[in-house]
Amino acid sequence: MVPEFQLNSLYDQDEMIDLCPELENKVQLYWHHWIHQPYHLESVTDHIIKYSKLILK
């Protein structure tokens, strides 16, 4: 399973073929984290939020 937005360029370049286009599995993704977390995990959380806002407009 790969997110659709990551596949588009591969489809366009004929590098990937959807073998079962009639099948689709939508999955809700969640980022779970603690309120108090180490700096490196806080940085990961910040990046996920920033990138998600760009992609999920």
PDB file of N, CA, C and O in Angstrom:
ATOM      1  N   MET A   1       0.839  -1.173   0.000  1.00  0.00           N
ATOM      2  CA  MET A   1       0.000   0.000   0.000  1.00  0.00           C
ATOM      3  C   MET A   1       0.886   1.240   0.000  1.00  0.00           C
ATOM      4  O   MET A   1       1.770   1.381   0.827  1.00  0.00           O
ATOM      5  N   VAL A   2       0.591   2.093  -0.945  1.00  0.00           N
ATOM      6  CA  VAL A   2       1.352   3.327  -1.092  1.00  0.00           C
ATOM      7  C   VAL A   2       0.353   4.468  -1.271  1.00  0.00           C
ATOM      8  O   VAL A   2      -0.617   4.323  -2.019  1.00  0.00           O
ATOM      9  N   PRO A   3       0.576   5.592  -0.612  1.00  0.00           N
ATOM     10  CA  PRO A   3      -0.340   6.724  -0.796  1.00  0.00           C
ATOM     11  C   PRO A   3      -0.415   7.151  -2.265  1.00  0.00           C
ATOM     12  O   PRO A   3       0.580   7.168  -2.979  1.00  0.00           O
ATOM     13  N   GLU A   4      -1.607   7.478  -2.691  1.00  0.00           N
ATOM     14  CA  GLU A   4      -1.855   7.806  -4.092  1.00  0.00           C
ATOM     15  C   GLU A   4      -0.979   8.942  -4.607  1.00  0.00           C
ATOM     16  O   GLU A   4      -0.479   8.889  -5.725  1.00  0.00           O
ATOM     17  N   PHE A   5      -0.774   9.974  -3.797  1.00  0.00           N
ATOM     18  CA  PHE A   5       0.014  11.109  -4.277  1.00  0.00           C
ATOM     19  C   PHE A   5       1.461  10.722  -4.558  1.00  0.00           C
ATOM     20  O   PHE A   5       2.140  11.393  -5.319  1.00  0.00           O
ATOM     21  N   GLN A   6       1.933   9.614  -3.988  1.00  0.00           N
ATOM     22  CA  GLN A   6       3.288   9.154  -4.270  1.00  0.00           C
ATOM     23  C   GLN A   6       3.342   8.303  -5.538  1.00  0.00           C
ATOM     24  O   GLN A   6       4.404   8.085  -6.097  1.00  0.00           O
ATOM     25  N   LEU A   7       2.220   7.829  -5.974  1.00  0.00           N
ATOM     26  CA  LEU A   7       2.174   6.950  -7.149  1.00  0.00           C
ATOM     27  C   LEU A   7       1.992   7.691  -8.462  1.00  0.00           C
ATOM     28  O   LEU A   7       2.351   7.170  -9.518  1.00  0.00           O
ATOM     29  N   ASN A   8       1.419   8.863  -8.425  1.00  0.00           N
ATOM     30  CA  ASN A   8       1.061   9.561  -9.658  1.00  0.00           C
ATOM     31  C   ASN A   8       2.208   9.676 -10.649  1.00  0.00           C
ATOM     32  O   ASN A   8       2.037   9.408 -11.835  1.00  0.00           O
ATOM     33  N   SER A   9       3.367  10.068 -10.192  1.00  0.00           N
ATOM     34  CA  SER A   9       4.493  10.213 -11.123  1.00  0.00           C
ATOM     35  C   SER A   9       4.926   8.853 -11.682  1.00  0.00           C
ATOM     36  O   SER A   9       5.352   8.759 -12.831  1.00  0.00           O
ATOM     37  N   LEU A  10       4.806   7.799 -10.884  1.00  0.00           N
ATOM     38  CA  LEU A  10       5.170   6.457 -11.377  1.00  0.00           C
ATOM     39  C   LEU A  10       4.184   5.989 -12.445  1.00  0.00           C
ATOM     40  O   LEU A  10       4.576   5.365 -13.428  1.00  0.00           O
ATOM     41  N   TYR A  11       2.907   6.280 -12.253  1.00  0.00           N
ATOM     42  CA  TYR A  11       1.913   5.948 -13.283  1.00  0.00           C
ATOM     43  C   TYR A  11       2.200   6.735 -14.551  1.00  0.00           C
ATOM     44  O   TYR A  11       2.144   6.191 -15.660  1.00  0.00           O
ATOM     45  N   ASP A  12       2.488   8.010 -14.395  1.00  0.00           N
ATOM     46  CA  ASP A  12       2.745   8.864 -15.562  1.00  0.00           C
ATOM     47  C   ASP A  12       3.942   8.391 -16.376  1.00  0.00           C
ATOM     48  O   ASP A  12       3.984   8.553 -17.592  1.00  0.00           O
ATOM     49  N   GLN A  13       4.922   7.802 -15.712  1.00  0.00           N
ATOM     50  CA  GLN A  13       6.131   7.336 -16.382  1.00  0.00           C
ATOM     51  C   GLN A  13       6.040   5.861 -16.764  1.00  0.00           C
ATOM     52  O   GLN A  13       7.021   5.259 -17.178  1.00  0.00           O
ATOM     53  N   ASP A  14       4.880   5.262 -16.579  1.00  0.00           N
ATOM     54  CA  ASP A  14       4.660   3.835 -16.877  1.00  0.00           C
ATOM     55  C   ASP A  14       5.615   2.924 -16.113  1.00  0.00           C
ATOM     56  O   ASP A  14       6.011   1.871 -16.605  1.00  0.00           O
ATOM     57  N   GLU A  15       5.968   3.324 -14.915  1.00  0.00           N
ATOM     58  CA  GLU A  15       6.835   2.494 -14.082  1.00  0.00           C
ATOM     59  C   GLU A  15       6.036   1.615 -13.124  1.00  0.00           C
ATOM     60  O   GLU A  15       6.590   0.737 -12.475  1.00  0.00           O
ATOM     61  N   MET A  16       4.740   1.885 -13.041  1.00  0.00           N
ATOM     62  CA  MET A  16       3.895   1.097 -12.157  1.00  0.00           C
ATOM     63  C   MET A  16       2.541   0.903 -12.816  1.00  0.00           C
ATOM     64  O   MET A  16       2.034   1.782 -13.508  1.00  0.00           O
ATOM     65  N   ILE A  17       1.977  -0.279 -12.578  1.00  0.00           N
ATOM     66  CA  ILE A  17       0.682  -0.624 -13.149  1.00  0.00           C
ATOM     67  C   ILE A  17      -0.242  -1.053 -12.008  1.00  0.00           C
ATOM     68  O   ILE A  17       0.154  -1.857 -11.160  1.00  0.00           O
ATOM     69  N   ASP A  18      -1.436  -0.525 -12.013  1.00  0.00           N
ATOM     70  CA  ASP A  18      -2.432  -0.916 -11.021  1.00  0.00           C
ATOM     71  C   ASP A  18      -3.075  -2.219 -11.485  1.00  0.00           C
ATOM     72  O   ASP A  18      -3.789  -2.262 -12.485  1.00  0.00           O
ATOM     73  N   LEU A  19      -2.813  -3.297 -10.758  1.00  0.00           N
ATOM     74  CA  LEU A  19      -3.313  -4.610 -11.159  1.00  0.00           C
ATOM     75  C   LEU A  19      -4.789  -4.807 -10.810  1.00  0.00           C
ATOM     76  O   LEU A  19      -5.453  -5.652 -11.412  1.00  0.00           O
ATOM     77  N   CYS A  20      -5.271  -4.065  -9.853  1.00  0.00           N
ATOM     78  CA  CYS A  20      -6.677  -4.187  -9.446  1.00  0.00           C
ATOM     79  C   CYS A  20      -7.273  -2.799  -9.235  1.00  0.00           C
ATOM     80  O   CYS A  20      -7.545  -2.383  -8.109  1.00  0.00           O
ATOM     81  N   PRO A  21      -7.487  -2.050 -10.290  1.00  0.00           N
ATOM     82  CA  PRO A  21      -7.972  -0.678 -10.142  1.00  0.00           C
ATOM     83  C   PRO A  21      -9.347  -0.579  -9.486  1.00  0.00           C
ATOM     84  O   PRO A  21      -9.697   0.446  -8.930  1.00  0.00           O
ATOM     85  N   GLU A  22     -10.117  -1.673  -9.535  1.00  0.00           N
ATOM     86  CA  GLU A  22     -11.438  -1.648  -8.912  1.00  0.00           C
ATOM     87  C   GLU A  22     -11.371  -1.783  -7.383  1.00  0.00           C
ATOM     88  O   GLU A  22     -12.344  -1.518  -6.692  1.00  0.00           O
ATOM     89  N   LEU A  23     -10.219  -2.185  -6.875  1.00  0.00           N
ATOM     90  CA  LEU A  23     -10.053  -2.334  -5.425  1.00  0.00           C
ATOM     91  C   LEU A  23      -9.363  -1.102  -4.851  1.00  0.00           C
ATOM     92  O   LEU A  23      -8.342  -0.661  -5.356  1.00  0.00           O
ATOM     93  N   GLU A  24      -9.941  -0.607  -3.787  1.00  0.00           N
ATOM     94  CA  GLU A  24      -9.362   0.564  -3.139  1.00  0.00           C
ATOM     95  C   GLU A  24      -9.539   0.409  -1.639  1.00  0.00           C
ATOM     96  O   GLU A  24     -10.589  -0.027  -1.172  1.00  0.00           O
ATOM     97  N   ASN A  25      -8.512   0.747  -0.910  1.00  0.00           N
ATOM     98  CA  ASN A  25      -8.570   0.630   0.541  1.00  0.00           C
ATOM     99  C   ASN A  25      -8.155   1.963   1.155  1.00  0.00           C
ATOM    100  O   ASN A  25      -6.977   2.293   1.175  1.00  0.00           O
ATOM    101  N   LYS A  26      -9.121   2.721   1.624  1.00  0.00           N
ATOM    102  CA  LYS A  26      -8.836   4.002   2.264  1.00  0.00           C
ATOM    103  C   LYS A  26      -8.542   3.753   3.738  1.00  0.00           C
ATOM    104  O   LYS A  26      -9.288   3.046   4.417  1.00  0.00           O
ATOM    105  N   VAL A  27      -7.465   4.354   4.221  1.00  0.00           N
ATOM    106  CA  VAL A  27      -7.057   4.159   5.601  1.00  0.00           C
ATOM    107  C   VAL A  27      -6.850   5.526   6.253  1.00  0.00           C
ATOM    108  O   VAL A  27      -6.139   6.380   5.700  1.00  0.00           O
ATOM    109  N   GLN A  28      -7.457   5.735   7.395  1.00  0.00           N
ATOM    110  CA  GLN A  28      -7.223   6.953   8.158  1.00  0.00           C
ATOM    111  C   GLN A  28      -5.870   6.827   8.862  1.00  0.00           C
ATOM    112  O   GLN A  28      -5.596   5.819   9.512  1.00  0.00           O
ATOM    113  N   LEU A  29      -5.037   7.828   8.701  1.00  0.00           N
ATOM    114  CA  LEU A  29      -3.729   7.808   9.338  1.00  0.00           C
ATOM    115  C   LEU A  29      -3.709   8.781  10.510  1.00  0.00           C
ATOM    116  O   LEU A  29      -4.264   9.877  10.426  1.00  0.00           O
ATOM    117  N   TYR A  30      -3.076   8.371  11.579  1.00  0.00           N
ATOM    118  CA  TYR A  30      -2.992   9.201  12.772  1.00  0.00           C
ATOM    119  C   TYR A  30      -1.550   9.254  13.250  1.00  0.00           C
ATOM    120  O   TYR A  30      -0.828   8.265  13.162  1.00  0.00           O
ATOM    121  N   TRP A  31      -1.162  10.390  13.735  1.00  0.00           N
ATOM    122  CA  TRP A  31       0.157  10.536  14.347  1.00  0.00           C
ATOM    123  C   TRP A  31      -0.080  10.709  15.831  1.00  0.00           C
ATOM    124  O   TRP A  31      -0.625  11.707  16.294  1.00  0.00           O
ATOM    125  N   HIS A  32       0.272   9.692  16.602  1.00  0.00           N
ATOM    126  CA  HIS A  32       0.078   9.725  18.044  1.00  0.00           C
ATOM    127  C   HIS A  32       1.389  10.127  18.709  1.00  0.00           C
ATOM    128  O   HIS A  32       2.444   9.601  18.380  1.00  0.00           O
ATOM    129  N   HIS A  33       1.306  11.059  19.623  1.00  0.00           N
ATOM    130  CA  HIS A  33       2.514  11.460  20.336  1.00  0.00           C
ATOM    131  C   HIS A  33       2.155  11.947  21.725  1.00  0.00           C
ATOM    132  O   HIS A  33       1.010  12.266  22.030  1.00  0.00           O
ATOM    133  N   TRP A  34       3.149  11.981  22.580  1.00  0.00           N
ATOM    134  CA  TRP A  34       2.966  12.442  23.949  1.00  0.00           C
ATOM    135  C   TRP A  34       3.095  13.958  23.997  1.00  0.00           C
ATOM    136  O   TRP A  34       3.759  14.566  23.165  1.00  0.00           O
ATOM    137  N   ILE A  35       2.480  14.564  24.981  1.00  0.00           N
ATOM    138  CA  ILE A  35       2.590  16.014  25.141  1.00  0.00           C
ATOM    139  C   ILE A  35       4.041  16.389  25.428  1.00  0.00           C
ATOM    140  O   ILE A  35       4.579  17.317  24.848  1.00  0.00           O
ATOM    141  N   HIS A  36       4.680  15.662  26.313  1.00  0.00           N
ATOM    142  CA  HIS A  36       6.096  15.896  26.621  1.00  0.00           C
ATOM    143  C   HIS A  36       6.904  14.815  25.907  1.00  0.00           C
ATOM    144  O   HIS A  36       6.847  13.646  26.262  1.00  0.00           O
ATOM    145  N   GLN A  37       7.624  15.232  24.921  1.00  0.00           N
ATOM    146  CA  GLN A  37       8.383  14.272  24.132  1.00  0.00           C
ATOM    147  C   GLN A  37       9.805  14.782  23.913  1.00  0.00           C
ATOM    148  O   GLN A  37      10.039  15.984  23.975  1.00  0.00           O
ATOM    149  N   PRO A  38      10.741  13.895  23.638  1.00  0.00           N
ATOM    150  CA  PRO A  38      12.113  14.326  23.366  1.00  0.00           C
ATOM    151  C   PRO A  38      12.169  15.268  22.161  1.00  0.00           C
ATOM    152  O   PRO A  38      11.296  15.233  21.295  1.00  0.00           O
ATOM    153  N   TYR A  39      13.194  16.081  22.114  1.00  0.00           N
ATOM    154  CA  TYR A  39      13.324  17.089  21.064  1.00  0.00           C
ATOM    155  C   TYR A  39      13.242  16.481  19.663  1.00  0.00           C
ATOM    156  O   TYR A  39      12.559  17.014  18.800  1.00  0.00           O
ATOM    157  N   HIS A  40      13.932  15.377  19.423  1.00  0.00           N
ATOM    158  CA  HIS A  40      13.938  14.801  18.078  1.00  0.00           C
ATOM    159  C   HIS A  40      12.539  14.336  17.660  1.00  0.00           C
ATOM    160  O   HIS A  40      12.168  14.447  16.501  1.00  0.00           O
ATOM    161  N   LEU A  41      11.733  13.844  18.581  1.00  0.00           N
ATOM    162  CA  LEU A  41      10.369  13.454  18.231  1.00  0.00           C
ATOM    163  C   LEU A  41       9.477  14.677  18.038  1.00  0.00           C
ATOM    164  O   LEU A  41       8.569  14.670  17.210  1.00  0.00           O
ATOM    165  N   GLU A  42       9.743  15.717  18.783  1.00  0.00           N
ATOM    166  CA  GLU A  42       9.000  16.960  18.590  1.00  0.00           C
ATOM    167  C   GLU A  42       9.267  17.511  17.190  1.00  0.00           C
ATOM    168  O   GLU A  42       8.366  17.987  16.508  1.00  0.00           O
ATOM    169  N   SER A  43      10.500  17.399  16.749  1.00  0.00           N
ATOM    170  CA  SER A  43      10.866  17.848  15.411  1.00  0.00           C
ATOM    171  C   SER A  43      10.142  17.018  14.341  1.00  0.00           C
ATOM    172  O   SER A  43       9.650  17.562  13.353  1.00  0.00           O
ATOM    173  N   VAL A  44      10.067  15.719  14.544  1.00  0.00           N
ATOM    174  CA  VAL A  44       9.350  14.845  13.603  1.00  0.00           C
ATOM    175  C   VAL A  44       7.878  15.247  13.549  1.00  0.00           C
ATOM    176  O   VAL A  44       7.292  15.365  12.466  1.00  0.00           O
ATOM    177  N   THR A  45       7.282  15.469  14.698  1.00  0.00           N
ATOM    178  CA  THR A  45       5.882  15.885  14.760  1.00  0.00           C
ATOM    179  C   THR A  45       5.672  17.193  14.003  1.00  0.00           C
ATOM    180  O   THR A  45       4.728  17.328  13.218  1.00  0.00           O
ATOM    181  N   ASP A  46       6.537  18.152  14.209  1.00  0.00           N
ATOM    182  CA  ASP A  46       6.431  19.439  13.516  1.00  0.00           C
ATOM    183  C   ASP A  46       6.504  19.276  12.003  1.00  0.00           C
ATOM    184  O   ASP A  46       5.750  19.894  11.255  1.00  0.00           O
ATOM    185  N   HIS A  47       7.404  18.416  11.555  1.00  0.00           N
ATOM    186  CA  HIS A  47       7.547  18.178  10.112  1.00  0.00           C
ATOM    187  C   HIS A  47       6.311  17.476   9.537  1.00  0.00           C
ATOM    188  O   HIS A  47       5.864  17.808   8.436  1.00  0.00           O
ATOM    189  N   ILE A  48       5.775  16.535  10.266  1.00  0.00           N
ATOM    190  CA  ILE A  48       4.577  15.824   9.805  1.00  0.00           C
ATOM    191  C   ILE A  48       3.409  16.792   9.677  1.00  0.00           C
ATOM    192  O   ILE A  48       2.684  16.785   8.680  1.00  0.00           O
ATOM    193  N   ILE A  49       3.231  17.644  10.657  1.00  0.00           N
ATOM    194  CA  ILE A  49       2.142  18.629  10.621  1.00  0.00           C
ATOM    195  C   ILE A  49       2.338  19.592   9.447  1.00  0.00           C
ATOM    196  O   ILE A  49       1.396  19.843   8.684  1.00  0.00           O
ATOM    197  N   LYS A  50       3.533  20.086   9.288  1.00  0.00           N
ATOM    198  CA  LYS A  50       3.806  21.044   8.209  1.00  0.00           C
ATOM    199  C   LYS A  50       3.564  20.408   6.831  1.00  0.00           C
ATOM    200  O   LYS A  50       2.891  20.983   5.976  1.00  0.00           O
ATOM    201  N   TYR A  51       4.098  19.217   6.613  1.00  0.00           N
ATOM    202  CA  TYR A  51       3.956  18.560   5.318  1.00  0.00           C
ATOM    203  C   TYR A  51       2.501  18.167   5.059  1.00  0.00           C
ATOM    204  O   TYR A  51       2.002  18.305   3.943  1.00  0.00           O
ATOM    205  N   SER A  52       1.821  17.699   6.088  1.00  0.00           N
ATOM    206  CA  SER A  52       0.421  17.299   5.942  1.00  0.00           C
ATOM    207  C   SER A  52      -0.447  18.477   5.529  1.00  0.00           C
ATOM    208  O   SER A  52      -1.344  18.339   4.695  1.00  0.00           O
ATOM    209  N   LYS A  53      -0.184  19.635   6.073  1.00  0.00           N
ATOM    210  CA  LYS A  53      -0.957  20.823   5.704  1.00  0.00           C
ATOM    211  C   LYS A  53      -0.752  21.173   4.237  1.00  0.00           C
ATOM    212  O   LYS A  53      -1.671  21.634   3.571  1.00  0.00           O
ATOM    213  N   LEU A  54       0.447  20.948   3.730  1.00  0.00           N
ATOM    214  CA  LEU A  54       0.713  21.214   2.312  1.00  0.00           C
ATOM    215  C   LEU A  54      -0.006  20.223   1.403  1.00  0.00           C
ATOM    216  O   LEU A  54      -0.583  20.593   0.390  1.00  0.00           O
ATOM    217  N   ILE A  55       0.031  18.976   1.769  1.00  0.00           N
ATOM    218  CA  ILE A  55      -0.511  17.901   0.933  1.00  0.00           C
ATOM    219  C   ILE A  55      -2.029  17.830   1.023  1.00  0.00           C
ATOM    220  O   ILE A  55      -2.706  17.577   0.028  1.00  0.00           O
ATOM    221  N   LEU A  56      -2.577  18.034   2.199  1.00  0.00           N
ATOM    222  CA  LEU A  56      -4.010  17.792   2.425  1.00  0.00           C
ATOM    223  C   LEU A  56      -4.843  19.069   2.364  1.00  0.00           C
ATOM    224  O   LEU A  56      -5.838  19.193   3.040  1.00  0.00           O
ATOM    225  N   LYS A  57      -4.477  19.990   1.513  1.00  0.00           N
ATOM    226  CA  LYS A  57      -5.241  21.236   1.382  1.00  0.00           C
ATOM    227  C   LYS A  57      -6.651  20.979   0.945  1.00  0.00           C
ATOM    228  O   LYS A  57      -6.974  20.185   0.179  1.00  0.00           O
TER     229      LYS A  57
END
